[in-house]
Short mmCIF file of N, CA and C in Angstrom, two decimals:
data_model
loop_
_atom_site.label_atom_id
_atom_site.label_comp_id
_atom_site.label_asym_id
_atom_site.label_seq_id
_atom_site.Cartn_x
_atom_site.Cartn_y
_atom_site.Cartn_z
N MET A 1 162.82 94.71 134.31
CA MET A 1 161.50 94.35 133.90
C MET A 1 161.52 93.99 132.41
N ILE A 2 160.86 92.89 132.04
CA ILE A 2 160.83 92.44 130.66
C ILE A 2 159.38 92.52 130.16
N TYR A 3 159.19 93.18 129.02
CA TYR A 3 157.87 93.27 128.40
C TYR A 3 157.85 92.37 127.17
N GLN A 4 156.82 91.59 127.05
CA GLN A 4 156.69 90.72 125.88
C GLN A 4 155.55 91.22 125.01
N MET A 5 155.81 91.26 123.74
CA MET A 5 154.79 91.66 122.78
C MET A 5 154.16 90.41 122.18
N PHE A 6 152.88 90.45 121.99
CA PHE A 6 152.22 89.32 121.34
C PHE A 6 151.06 89.86 120.50
N THR A 7 150.65 89.04 119.55
CA THR A 7 149.56 89.41 118.65
C THR A 7 148.54 88.29 118.66
N LEU A 8 147.31 88.67 118.82
CA LEU A 8 146.22 87.70 118.77
C LEU A 8 145.80 87.54 117.32
N VAL A 9 145.87 86.31 116.81
CA VAL A 9 145.52 86.05 115.41
C VAL A 9 144.29 85.17 115.40
N THR A 10 143.27 85.59 114.66
CA THR A 10 142.06 84.79 114.53
C THR A 10 142.01 84.20 113.14
N ASP A 11 141.16 83.19 112.95
CA ASP A 11 141.03 82.54 111.65
C ASP A 11 140.54 83.52 110.58
N ARG A 12 139.49 84.26 110.92
CA ARG A 12 138.92 85.17 109.95
C ARG A 12 138.28 86.33 110.69
N SER A 13 138.61 87.52 110.28
CA SER A 13 138.07 88.70 110.92
C SER A 13 136.58 88.81 110.63
N LYS A 14 135.85 89.39 111.56
CA LYS A 14 134.41 89.59 111.38
C LYS A 14 134.14 90.79 110.50
N TYR A 15 135.10 91.69 110.36
CA TYR A 15 134.91 92.91 109.59
C TYR A 15 135.92 93.00 108.46
N PHE A 16 135.54 93.69 107.39
CA PHE A 16 136.38 93.84 106.21
C PHE A 16 136.29 95.28 105.73
N ARG A 17 137.40 95.93 105.49
CA ARG A 17 137.40 97.31 104.98
C ARG A 17 137.57 97.28 103.47
N VAL A 18 136.67 97.96 102.77
CA VAL A 18 136.72 98.04 101.31
C VAL A 18 137.89 98.93 100.91
N LYS A 19 138.73 98.41 100.02
CA LYS A 19 139.92 99.14 99.57
C LYS A 19 139.67 99.81 98.23
N ARG A 20 140.47 100.80 97.92
CA ARG A 20 140.34 101.54 96.66
C ARG A 20 140.54 100.60 95.48
N GLY A 21 139.68 100.72 94.49
CA GLY A 21 139.80 99.91 93.29
C GLY A 21 139.03 98.62 93.31
N GLN A 22 138.49 98.22 94.46
CA GLN A 22 137.73 96.98 94.54
C GLN A 22 136.30 97.22 94.05
N THR A 23 135.76 96.24 93.35
CA THR A 23 134.37 96.34 92.91
C THR A 23 133.48 95.60 93.89
N LYS A 24 132.20 95.92 93.84
CA LYS A 24 131.24 95.28 94.74
C LYS A 24 131.19 93.77 94.50
N ALA A 25 131.24 93.35 93.25
CA ALA A 25 131.20 91.92 92.92
C ALA A 25 132.42 91.18 93.48
N GLU A 26 133.59 91.80 93.40
CA GLU A 26 134.82 91.18 93.94
C GLU A 26 134.71 90.98 95.44
N VAL A 27 134.28 92.02 96.13
CA VAL A 27 134.19 91.95 97.59
C VAL A 27 133.14 90.93 98.02
N GLU A 28 132.00 90.91 97.34
CA GLU A 28 130.95 89.95 97.69
C GLU A 28 131.40 88.52 97.43
N SER A 29 132.17 88.27 96.38
CA SER A 29 132.63 86.92 96.10
C SER A 29 133.67 86.46 97.13
N VAL A 30 134.49 87.38 97.62
CA VAL A 30 135.48 87.02 98.64
C VAL A 30 134.81 86.77 99.99
N LEU A 31 133.90 87.67 100.38
CA LEU A 31 133.25 87.55 101.68
C LEU A 31 132.13 86.52 101.69
N ARG A 32 131.60 86.18 100.52
CA ARG A 32 130.48 85.27 100.39
C ARG A 32 129.25 85.77 101.13
N THR A 33 129.03 87.06 101.05
CA THR A 33 127.87 87.70 101.67
C THR A 33 127.57 89.00 100.92
N PRO A 34 126.31 89.40 100.84
CA PRO A 34 125.99 90.64 100.14
C PRO A 34 126.39 91.87 100.94
N ILE A 35 126.66 92.97 100.24
CA ILE A 35 127.04 94.22 100.89
C ILE A 35 126.05 95.29 100.46
N LYS A 36 125.50 96.00 101.43
CA LYS A 36 124.51 97.03 101.12
C LYS A 36 125.18 98.35 100.79
N ASN A 37 125.94 98.90 101.70
CA ASN A 37 126.62 100.18 101.48
C ASN A 37 128.03 99.90 100.98
N PHE A 38 128.29 100.27 99.73
CA PHE A 38 129.59 99.96 99.15
C PHE A 38 130.27 101.24 98.69
N PHE A 39 131.39 101.56 99.33
CA PHE A 39 132.24 102.68 98.92
C PHE A 39 133.61 102.45 99.52
N CYS A 40 134.62 103.12 99.00
CA CYS A 40 135.99 102.98 99.47
C CYS A 40 136.07 103.38 100.94
N GLY A 41 136.61 102.52 101.76
CA GLY A 41 136.74 102.80 103.19
C GLY A 41 135.60 102.25 104.01
N ALA A 42 134.54 101.75 103.37
CA ALA A 42 133.41 101.20 104.11
C ALA A 42 133.83 99.94 104.85
N ILE A 43 133.21 99.70 105.98
CA ILE A 43 133.50 98.49 106.75
C ILE A 43 132.30 97.56 106.61
N ALA A 44 132.56 96.38 106.06
CA ALA A 44 131.51 95.39 105.83
C ALA A 44 131.65 94.28 106.86
N GLU A 45 130.52 93.81 107.36
CA GLU A 45 130.52 92.69 108.30
C GLU A 45 130.42 91.40 107.50
N THR A 46 131.27 90.44 107.80
CA THR A 46 131.32 89.23 106.99
C THR A 46 130.10 88.35 107.19
N GLY A 47 129.58 88.21 108.39
CA GLY A 47 128.36 87.46 108.61
C GLY A 47 128.52 85.97 108.38
N GLU A 48 127.40 85.34 107.99
CA GLU A 48 127.37 83.88 107.83
C GLU A 48 127.88 83.47 106.45
N GLU A 49 128.21 82.20 106.31
CA GLU A 49 128.66 81.67 105.02
C GLU A 49 127.46 81.50 104.10
N LEU A 50 127.56 82.08 102.91
CA LEU A 50 126.48 82.01 101.93
C LEU A 50 127.02 81.54 100.60
N GLU A 51 126.13 80.98 99.79
CA GLU A 51 126.49 80.56 98.44
C GLU A 51 125.86 81.52 97.45
N LEU A 52 126.47 81.66 96.31
CA LEU A 52 125.94 82.51 95.25
C LEU A 52 125.00 81.67 94.41
N TYR A 53 123.80 82.20 94.16
CA TYR A 53 122.79 81.51 93.37
C TYR A 53 122.44 82.40 92.18
N ILE A 54 122.50 81.85 90.97
CA ILE A 54 122.16 82.61 89.76
C ILE A 54 120.74 82.25 89.36
N CYS A 55 119.89 83.25 89.32
CA CYS A 55 118.47 83.04 89.04
C CYS A 55 118.24 82.67 87.58
N ARG A 56 117.21 81.84 87.38
CA ARG A 56 116.81 81.42 86.04
C ARG A 56 115.51 82.12 85.67
N PRO A 57 115.12 82.05 84.40
CA PRO A 57 113.85 82.67 84.00
C PRO A 57 112.67 82.09 84.78
N MET A 58 111.70 82.93 85.07
CA MET A 58 110.46 82.57 85.76
C MET A 58 110.66 82.23 87.24
N GLU A 59 111.80 82.55 87.83
CA GLU A 59 112.01 82.30 89.25
C GLU A 59 111.64 83.54 90.05
N SER A 60 111.25 83.31 91.29
CA SER A 60 110.91 84.39 92.21
C SER A 60 111.50 84.05 93.57
N TYR A 61 111.36 84.99 94.52
CA TYR A 61 111.82 84.70 95.88
C TYR A 61 111.11 83.46 96.43
N GLN A 62 109.84 83.29 96.10
CA GLN A 62 109.07 82.14 96.59
C GLN A 62 109.65 80.82 96.09
N SER A 63 109.92 80.73 94.79
CA SER A 63 110.44 79.48 94.24
C SER A 63 111.86 79.19 94.73
N ILE A 64 112.68 80.22 94.85
CA ILE A 64 114.06 80.03 95.31
C ILE A 64 114.07 79.63 96.79
N SER A 65 113.22 80.25 97.59
CA SER A 65 113.19 79.91 99.02
C SER A 65 112.71 78.49 99.25
N SER A 66 111.78 78.00 98.42
CA SER A 66 111.33 76.62 98.58
C SER A 66 112.43 75.63 98.18
N LYS A 67 113.25 75.97 97.18
CA LYS A 67 114.38 75.12 96.80
C LYS A 67 115.43 75.05 97.91
N CYS A 68 115.65 76.20 98.58
CA CYS A 68 116.71 76.29 99.58
C CYS A 68 116.24 75.90 100.98
N GLY A 69 114.94 75.83 101.18
CA GLY A 69 114.42 75.42 102.48
C GLY A 69 114.44 76.51 103.53
N ILE A 70 114.31 77.77 103.11
CA ILE A 70 114.23 78.88 104.07
C ILE A 70 112.99 79.72 103.74
N SER A 71 112.64 80.62 104.62
CA SER A 71 111.46 81.44 104.40
C SER A 71 111.76 82.56 103.39
N VAL A 72 110.70 83.04 102.77
CA VAL A 72 110.83 84.13 101.79
C VAL A 72 111.37 85.38 102.48
N GLU A 73 110.90 85.67 103.69
CA GLU A 73 111.34 86.86 104.42
C GLU A 73 112.84 86.80 104.72
N GLU A 74 113.33 85.61 105.10
CA GLU A 74 114.76 85.44 105.41
C GLU A 74 115.60 85.64 104.15
N LEU A 75 115.14 85.10 103.02
CA LEU A 75 115.87 85.25 101.76
C LEU A 75 115.90 86.72 101.33
N LYS A 76 114.80 87.43 101.50
CA LYS A 76 114.77 88.85 101.17
C LYS A 76 115.67 89.65 102.10
N ARG A 77 115.71 89.28 103.38
CA ARG A 77 116.56 89.99 104.34
C ARG A 77 118.03 89.82 103.97
N ILE A 78 118.42 88.61 103.62
CA ILE A 78 119.82 88.34 103.25
C ILE A 78 120.24 89.16 102.03
N ASN A 79 119.33 89.32 101.08
CA ASN A 79 119.64 89.98 99.80
C ASN A 79 119.14 91.41 99.71
N PHE A 80 118.73 91.99 100.82
CA PHE A 80 118.27 93.39 100.87
C PHE A 80 117.13 93.64 99.88
N SER A 81 116.28 92.65 99.66
CA SER A 81 115.11 92.73 98.76
C SER A 81 115.47 93.18 97.34
N ARG A 82 116.60 92.72 96.86
CA ARG A 82 117.01 93.01 95.48
C ARG A 82 115.96 92.45 94.52
N PRO A 83 115.73 93.07 93.37
CA PRO A 83 114.79 92.51 92.41
C PRO A 83 115.33 91.21 91.82
N VAL A 84 114.42 90.28 91.52
CA VAL A 84 114.79 88.98 90.96
C VAL A 84 114.48 88.99 89.47
N TYR A 85 115.47 88.67 88.66
CA TYR A 85 115.31 88.59 87.21
C TYR A 85 116.30 87.54 86.71
N PRO A 86 116.11 87.02 85.49
CA PRO A 86 117.03 86.00 84.98
C PRO A 86 118.47 86.49 84.99
N SER A 87 119.35 85.66 85.43
CA SER A 87 120.80 85.85 85.53
C SER A 87 121.22 86.76 86.69
N CYS A 88 120.28 87.24 87.54
CA CYS A 88 120.71 88.02 88.71
C CYS A 88 121.32 87.07 89.73
N LYS A 89 122.17 87.61 90.57
CA LYS A 89 122.87 86.81 91.57
C LYS A 89 122.34 87.11 92.95
N LEU A 90 121.87 86.06 93.63
CA LEU A 90 121.37 86.18 94.99
C LEU A 90 122.23 85.29 95.89
N PHE A 91 122.24 85.60 97.18
CA PHE A 91 122.95 84.78 98.14
C PHE A 91 121.94 83.91 98.89
N VAL A 92 122.28 82.65 99.07
CA VAL A 92 121.44 81.71 99.80
C VAL A 92 122.32 81.01 100.85
N PRO A 93 121.73 80.55 101.98
CA PRO A 93 122.53 79.85 102.99
C PRO A 93 123.15 78.56 102.44
N CYS A 94 124.34 78.24 102.90
CA CYS A 94 125.04 77.04 102.47
C CYS A 94 124.31 75.81 102.96
N LYS A 95 124.29 74.80 102.12
CA LYS A 95 123.71 73.52 102.54
C LYS A 95 124.80 72.74 103.28
N LYS A 96 124.44 72.16 104.39
CA LYS A 96 125.43 71.45 105.22
C LYS A 96 125.29 69.98 105.10
#
């Protein structure tokens, strides 16, 4: 009897384990998605492809959502309702 070993390789895993020494900003930039619970050993779901958006003065969720063409509720859901202030980084859906 002959047994063959094989490995299934996918393009990109849906899950990512946070390693010791990684910062939240590093992991978010690699995954291109925000992470809510961040600690060593946490498993983050990669989700959809997002772009990083740096807020300017006088911007709000309303103004950013109108620029990106999505609803305010969807933008808040993606970013876990983080506060918006100048130079803060939010994630927005990629333009296709």
